[in-house]
Amino acid sequence: MKGKRKFWIIAVGLIVLLGYGIWEAYNQPSINDLPGDFEEVAFVRNEQNKGGIMRVYAVTVGDMANAKYDACADMFPTNDYGSMTKIYFFDKSKPYPTNLTIEPPHYDTNQYEAVMILKRTGSSEKP
């Protein structure tokens, strides 16, 4: 009888732990949870596996007065050793790019106007 009880205590504990892990994985904050009505509309990443990773994002902003740009930029991924993530913010009520290129200026600057540009880089030191 003691063996079955021990088994069920361990099984229930593992099930609770697994359930919490799944719940936590699906309930991470995103840019949609921030004030500003952010929406990612375009993304490009370099194909190079040597050297730094470069990511470029286009994000629209619906509520520019209350937008938390830095908090939004902090949610995008960065890697160590020379990687760079560049986020272009565009007014949702104006035209914005839906395709980006890895080469600067990354979009047609004659047709679209960014309201904010933020850059995040990875560290170059080992932890």
mmCIF file with all atom_site columns, C-alpha atoms in Angstrom:
data_model
loop_
_atom_site.group_PDB
_atom_site.id
_atom_site.type_symbol
_atom_site.label_atom_id
_atom_site.label_alt_id
_atom_site.label_comp_id
_atom_site.label_asym_id
_atom_site.label_entity_id
_atom_site.label_seq_id
_atom_site.pdbx_PDB_ins_code
_atom_site.Cartn_x
_atom_site.Cartn_y
_atom_site.Cartn_z
_atom_site.occupancy
_atom_site.B_iso_or_equiv
_atom_site.pdbx_formal_charge
_atom_site.auth_seq_id
_atom_site.auth_comp_id
_atom_site.auth_asym_id
_atom_site.auth_atom_id
_atom_site.pdbx_PDB_model_num
ATOM 1   C CA . MET A 1 1   ? 0.000  0.000  0.000   1.00 0.00 ? 1   MET A CA 1
ATOM 2   C CA . LYS A 1 2   ? 2.854  2.398  0.803   1.00 0.00 ? 2   LYS A CA 1
ATOM 3   C CA . GLY A 1 3   ? 4.402  1.838  -2.631  1.00 0.00 ? 3   GLY A CA 1
ATOM 4   C CA . LYS A 1 4   ? 1.199  2.833  -4.460  1.00 0.00 ? 4   LYS A CA 1
ATOM 5   C CA . ARG A 1 5   ? 0.778  5.962  -2.332  1.00 0.00 ? 5   ARG A CA 1
ATOM 6   C CA . LYS A 1 6   ? 4.363  7.036  -3.002  1.00 0.00 ? 6   LYS A CA 1
ATOM 7   C CA . PHE A 1 7   ? 3.859  6.429  -6.722  1.00 0.00 ? 7   PHE A CA 1
ATOM 8   C CA . TRP A 1 8   ? 0.691  8.585  -6.838  1.00 0.00 ? 8   TRP A CA 1
ATOM 9   C CA . ILE A 1 9   ? 2.290  11.408 -4.848  1.00 0.00 ? 9   ILE A CA 1
ATOM 10  C CA . ILE A 1 10  ? 5.210  11.512 -7.291  1.00 0.00 ? 10  ILE A CA 1
ATOM 11  C CA . ALA A 1 11  ? 2.885  11.167 -10.320 1.00 0.00 ? 11  ALA A CA 1
ATOM 12  C CA . VAL A 1 12  ? 0.600  13.992 -9.173  1.00 0.00 ? 12  VAL A CA 1
ATOM 13  C CA . GLY A 1 13  ? 3.609  16.181 -8.420  1.00 0.00 ? 13  GLY A CA 1
ATOM 14  C CA . LEU A 1 14  ? 5.040  15.591 -11.902 1.00 0.00 ? 14  LEU A CA 1
ATOM 15  C CA . ILE A 1 15  ? 1.653  16.250 -13.537 1.00 0.00 ? 15  ILE A CA 1
ATOM 16  C CA . VAL A 1 16  ? 1.281  19.527 -11.619 1.00 0.00 ? 16  VAL A CA 1
ATOM 17  C CA . LEU A 1 17  ? 4.827  20.542 -12.541 1.00 0.00 ? 17  LEU A CA 1
ATOM 18  C CA . LEU A 1 18  ? 4.276  19.673 -16.207 1.00 0.00 ? 18  LEU A CA 1
ATOM 19  C CA . GLY A 1 19  ? 0.940  21.542 -16.225 1.00 0.00 ? 19  GLY A CA 1
ATOM 20  C CA . TYR A 1 20  ? 2.570  24.642 -14.749 1.00 0.00 ? 20  TYR A CA 1
ATOM 21  C CA . GLY A 1 21  ? 5.372  24.493 -17.335 1.00 0.00 ? 21  GLY A CA 1
ATOM 22  C CA . ILE A 1 22  ? 2.885  24.286 -20.210 1.00 0.00 ? 22  ILE A CA 1
ATOM 23  C CA . TRP A 1 23  ? 0.763  27.104 -18.772 1.00 0.00 ? 23  TRP A CA 1
ATOM 24  C CA . GLU A 1 24  ? 3.850  29.282 -18.299 1.00 0.00 ? 24  GLU A CA 1
ATOM 25  C CA . ALA A 1 25  ? 5.039  28.601 -21.863 1.00 0.00 ? 25  ALA A CA 1
ATOM 26  C CA . TYR A 1 26  ? 1.731  29.706 -23.398 1.00 0.00 ? 26  TYR A CA 1
ATOM 27  C CA . ASN A 1 27  ? 1.242  32.766 -21.176 1.00 0.00 ? 27  ASN A CA 1
ATOM 28  C CA . GLN A 1 28  ? 4.406  34.733 -21.911 1.00 0.00 ? 28  GLN A CA 1
ATOM 29  C CA . PRO A 1 29  ? 3.909  38.483 -22.425 1.00 0.00 ? 29  PRO A CA 1
ATOM 30  C CA . SER A 1 30  ? 4.061  39.745 -26.008 1.00 0.00 ? 30  SER A CA 1
ATOM 31  C CA . ILE A 1 31  ? 4.070  43.091 -27.781 1.00 0.00 ? 31  ILE A CA 1
ATOM 32  C CA . ASN A 1 32  ? 0.269  42.841 -27.959 1.00 0.00 ? 32  ASN A CA 1
ATOM 33  C CA . ASP A 1 33  ? 0.120  43.188 -24.162 1.00 0.00 ? 33  ASP A CA 1
ATOM 34  C CA . LEU A 1 34  ? 1.902  46.573 -24.145 1.00 0.00 ? 34  LEU A CA 1
ATOM 35  C CA . PRO A 1 35  ? 0.215  49.971 -24.442 1.00 0.00 ? 35  PRO A CA 1
ATOM 36  C CA . GLY A 1 36  ? 0.513  51.340 -27.960 1.00 0.00 ? 36  GLY A CA 1
ATOM 37  C CA . ASP A 1 37  ? -1.390 48.772 -30.075 1.00 0.00 ? 37  ASP A CA 1
ATOM 38  C CA . PHE A 1 38  ? 1.822  47.247 -31.512 1.00 0.00 ? 38  PHE A CA 1
ATOM 39  C CA . GLU A 1 39  ? 1.727  44.747 -34.366 1.00 0.00 ? 39  GLU A CA 1
ATOM 40  C CA . GLU A 1 40  ? 4.689  43.099 -36.094 1.00 0.00 ? 40  GLU A CA 1
ATOM 41  C CA . VAL A 1 41  ? 4.161  43.402 -39.858 1.00 0.00 ? 41  VAL A CA 1
ATOM 42  C CA . ALA A 1 42  ? 7.526  42.396 -41.368 1.00 0.00 ? 42  ALA A CA 1
ATOM 43  C CA . PHE A 1 43  ? 10.709 40.553 -40.414 1.00 0.00 ? 43  PHE A CA 1
ATOM 44  C CA . VAL A 1 44  ? 13.990 39.607 -42.078 1.00 0.00 ? 44  VAL A CA 1
ATOM 45  C CA . ARG A 1 45  ? 17.080 37.805 -40.761 1.00 0.00 ? 45  ARG A CA 1
ATOM 46  C CA . ASN A 1 46  ? 20.456 37.274 -42.361 1.00 0.00 ? 46  ASN A CA 1
ATOM 47  C CA . GLU A 1 47  ? 21.213 33.784 -43.623 1.00 0.00 ? 47  GLU A CA 1
ATOM 48  C CA . GLN A 1 48  ? 24.795 33.841 -42.422 1.00 0.00 ? 48  GLN A CA 1
ATOM 49  C CA . ASN A 1 49  ? 25.747 31.329 -39.753 1.00 0.00 ? 49  ASN A CA 1
ATOM 50  C CA . LYS A 1 50  ? 29.189 32.844 -39.204 1.00 0.00 ? 50  LYS A CA 1
ATOM 51  C CA . GLY A 1 51  ? 29.508 36.122 -37.369 1.00 0.00 ? 51  GLY A CA 1
ATOM 52  C CA . GLY A 1 52  ? 26.665 38.088 -35.864 1.00 0.00 ? 52  GLY A CA 1
ATOM 53  C CA . ILE A 1 53  ? 22.987 37.543 -36.469 1.00 0.00 ? 53  ILE A CA 1
ATOM 54  C CA . MET A 1 54  ? 21.098 40.530 -37.842 1.00 0.00 ? 54  MET A CA 1
ATOM 55  C CA . ARG A 1 55  ? 17.342 40.793 -37.438 1.00 0.00 ? 55  ARG A CA 1
ATOM 56  C CA . VAL A 1 56  ? 15.194 43.635 -38.784 1.00 0.00 ? 56  VAL A CA 1
ATOM 57  C CA . TYR A 1 57  ? 11.557 44.127 -37.755 1.00 0.00 ? 57  TYR A CA 1
ATOM 58  C CA . ALA A 1 58  ? 8.798  46.487 -38.898 1.00 0.00 ? 58  ALA A CA 1
ATOM 59  C CA . VAL A 1 59  ? 6.186  47.161 -36.211 1.00 0.00 ? 59  VAL A CA 1
ATOM 60  C CA . THR A 1 60  ? 3.082  49.316 -36.520 1.00 0.00 ? 60  THR A CA 1
ATOM 61  C CA . VAL A 1 61  ? 1.876  51.531 -33.663 1.00 0.00 ? 61  VAL A CA 1
ATOM 62  C CA . GLY A 1 62  ? -1.798 52.375 -33.279 1.00 0.00 ? 62  GLY A CA 1
ATOM 63  C CA . ASP A 1 63  ? -1.612 54.572 -30.157 1.00 0.00 ? 63  ASP A CA 1
ATOM 64  C CA . MET A 1 64  ? 1.562  56.633 -30.482 1.00 0.00 ? 64  MET A CA 1
ATOM 65  C CA . ALA A 1 65  ? 0.799  58.838 -27.462 1.00 0.00 ? 65  ALA A CA 1
ATOM 66  C CA . ASN A 1 66  ? 0.813  55.904 -25.005 1.00 0.00 ? 66  ASN A CA 1
ATOM 67  C CA . ALA A 1 67  ? 3.259  53.599 -26.797 1.00 0.00 ? 67  ALA A CA 1
ATOM 68  C CA . LYS A 1 68  ? 6.068  52.041 -24.738 1.00 0.00 ? 68  LYS A CA 1
ATOM 69  C CA . TYR A 1 69  ? 8.691  51.764 -27.497 1.00 0.00 ? 69  TYR A CA 1
ATOM 70  C CA . ASP A 1 70  ? 11.598 50.660 -25.293 1.00 0.00 ? 70  ASP A CA 1
ATOM 71  C CA . ALA A 1 71  ? 9.539  47.963 -23.586 1.00 0.00 ? 71  ALA A CA 1
ATOM 72  C CA . CYS A 1 72  ? 8.431  46.714 -26.999 1.00 0.00 ? 72  CYS A CA 1
ATOM 73  C CA . ALA A 1 73  ? 11.999 46.659 -28.357 1.00 0.00 ? 73  ALA A CA 1
ATOM 74  C CA . ASP A 1 74  ? 13.167 44.755 -25.277 1.00 0.00 ? 74  ASP A CA 1
ATOM 75  C CA . MET A 1 75  ? 10.804 41.891 -26.177 1.00 0.00 ? 75  MET A CA 1
ATOM 76  C CA . PHE A 1 76  ? 12.557 41.139 -29.463 1.00 0.00 ? 76  PHE A CA 1
ATOM 77  C CA . PRO A 1 77  ? 15.349 38.543 -29.443 1.00 0.00 ? 77  PRO A CA 1
ATOM 78  C CA . THR A 1 78  ? 19.073 39.280 -29.367 1.00 0.00 ? 78  THR A CA 1
ATOM 79  C CA . ASN A 1 79  ? 22.064 36.963 -29.345 1.00 0.00 ? 79  ASN A CA 1
ATOM 80  C CA . ASP A 1 80  ? 25.575 37.385 -28.039 1.00 0.00 ? 80  ASP A CA 1
ATOM 81  C CA . TYR A 1 81  ? 28.738 38.057 -30.027 1.00 0.00 ? 81  TYR A CA 1
ATOM 82  C CA . GLY A 1 82  ? 27.955 40.869 -32.399 1.00 0.00 ? 82  GLY A CA 1
ATOM 83  C CA . SER A 1 83  ? 24.295 40.226 -33.117 1.00 0.00 ? 83  SER A CA 1
ATOM 84  C CA . MET A 1 84  ? 21.942 43.132 -33.770 1.00 0.00 ? 84  MET A CA 1
ATOM 85  C CA . THR A 1 85  ? 18.179 43.528 -33.721 1.00 0.00 ? 85  THR A CA 1
ATOM 86  C CA . LYS A 1 86  ? 16.786 46.670 -35.344 1.00 0.00 ? 86  LYS A CA 1
ATOM 87  C CA . ILE A 1 87  ? 13.125 47.612 -34.887 1.00 0.00 ? 87  ILE A CA 1
ATOM 88  C CA . TYR A 1 88  ? 11.407 50.192 -37.087 1.00 0.00 ? 88  TYR A CA 1
ATOM 89  C CA . PHE A 1 89  ? 8.131  51.582 -35.746 1.00 0.00 ? 89  PHE A CA 1
ATOM 90  C CA . PHE A 1 90  ? 5.537  52.942 -38.183 1.00 0.00 ? 90  PHE A CA 1
ATOM 91  C CA . ASP A 1 91  ? 2.253  54.784 -37.684 1.00 0.00 ? 91  ASP A CA 1
ATOM 92  C CA . LYS A 1 92  ? -0.537 52.257 -38.297 1.00 0.00 ? 92  LYS A CA 1
ATOM 93  C CA . SER A 1 93  ? -2.727 54.900 -39.967 1.00 0.00 ? 93  SER A CA 1
ATOM 94  C CA . LYS A 1 94  ? -0.090 55.627 -42.640 1.00 0.00 ? 94  LYS A CA 1
ATOM 95  C CA . PRO A 1 95  ? 1.518  53.343 -45.228 1.00 0.00 ? 95  PRO A CA 1
ATOM 96  C CA . TYR A 1 96  ? 4.090  50.921 -43.812 1.00 0.00 ? 96  TYR A CA 1
ATOM 97  C CA . PRO A 1 97  ? 6.349  48.275 -45.380 1.00 0.00 ? 97  PRO A CA 1
ATOM 98  C CA . THR A 1 98  ? 5.360  44.627 -45.347 1.00 0.00 ? 98  THR A CA 1
ATOM 99  C CA . ASN A 1 99  ? 8.680  43.461 -46.837 1.00 0.00 ? 99  ASN A CA 1
ATOM 100 C CA . LEU A 1 100 ? 12.148 44.285 -45.555 1.00 0.00 ? 100 LEU A CA 1
ATOM 101 C CA . THR A 1 101 ? 15.650 43.672 -46.881 1.00 0.00 ? 101 THR A CA 1
ATOM 102 C CA . ILE A 1 102 ? 18.747 42.819 -44.898 1.00 0.00 ? 102 ILE A CA 1
ATOM 103 C CA . GLU A 1 103 ? 20.713 45.611 -46.589 1.00 0.00 ? 103 GLU A CA 1
ATOM 104 C CA . PRO A 1 104 ? 20.256 49.166 -45.260 1.00 0.00 ? 104 PRO A CA 1
ATOM 105 C CA . PRO A 1 105 ? 18.028 51.154 -45.403 1.00 0.00 ? 105 PRO A CA 1
ATOM 106 C CA . HIS A 1 106 ? 15.910 47.924 -45.132 1.00 0.00 ? 106 HIS A CA 1
ATOM 107 C CA . TYR A 1 107 ? 12.800 49.488 -46.750 1.00 0.00 ? 107 TYR A CA 1
ATOM 108 C CA . ASP A 1 108 ? 11.874 52.197 -49.272 1.00 0.00 ? 108 ASP A CA 1
ATOM 109 C CA . THR A 1 109 ? 12.477 55.417 -47.328 1.00 0.00 ? 109 THR A CA 1
ATOM 110 C CA . ASN A 1 110 ? 10.799 57.485 -50.054 1.00 0.00 ? 110 ASN A CA 1
ATOM 111 C CA . GLN A 1 111 ? 7.524  55.636 -49.576 1.00 0.00 ? 111 GLN A CA 1
ATOM 112 C CA . TYR A 1 112 ? 7.485  54.900 -45.814 1.00 0.00 ? 112 TYR A CA 1
ATOM 113 C CA . GLU A 1 113 ? 8.418  56.966 -42.775 1.00 0.00 ? 113 GLU A CA 1
ATOM 114 C CA . ALA A 1 114 ? 9.435  55.407 -39.470 1.00 0.00 ? 114 ALA A CA 1
ATOM 115 C CA . VAL A 1 115 ? 8.295  57.210 -36.320 1.00 0.00 ? 115 VAL A CA 1
ATOM 116 C CA . MET A 1 116 ? 10.950 55.520 -34.143 1.00 0.00 ? 116 MET A CA 1
ATOM 117 C CA . ILE A 1 117 ? 13.991 53.319 -34.746 1.00 0.00 ? 117 ILE A CA 1
ATOM 118 C CA . LEU A 1 118 ? 15.494 51.292 -31.915 1.00 0.00 ? 118 LEU A CA 1
ATOM 119 C CA . LYS A 1 119 ? 18.448 48.933 -31.943 1.00 0.00 ? 119 LYS A CA 1
ATOM 120 C CA . ARG A 1 120 ? 19.353 46.173 -29.516 1.00 0.00 ? 120 ARG A CA 1
ATOM 121 C CA . THR A 1 121 ? 22.666 44.336 -29.519 1.00 0.00 ? 121 THR A CA 1
ATOM 122 C CA . GLY A 1 122 ? 23.901 41.209 -27.808 1.00 0.00 ? 122 GLY A CA 1
ATOM 123 C CA . SER A 1 123 ? 26.795 41.281 -25.412 1.00 0.00 ? 123 SER A CA 1
ATOM 124 C CA . SER A 1 124 ? 30.271 40.449 -26.636 1.00 0.00 ? 124 SER A CA 1
ATOM 125 C CA . GLU A 1 125 ? 31.439 38.903 -23.369 1.00 0.00 ? 125 GLU A CA 1
ATOM 126 C CA . LYS A 1 126 ? 30.956 35.442 -21.962 1.00 0.00 ? 126 LYS A CA 1
ATOM 127 C CA . PRO A 1 127 ? 28.668 35.343 -18.901 1.00 0.00 ? 127 PRO A CA 1
#
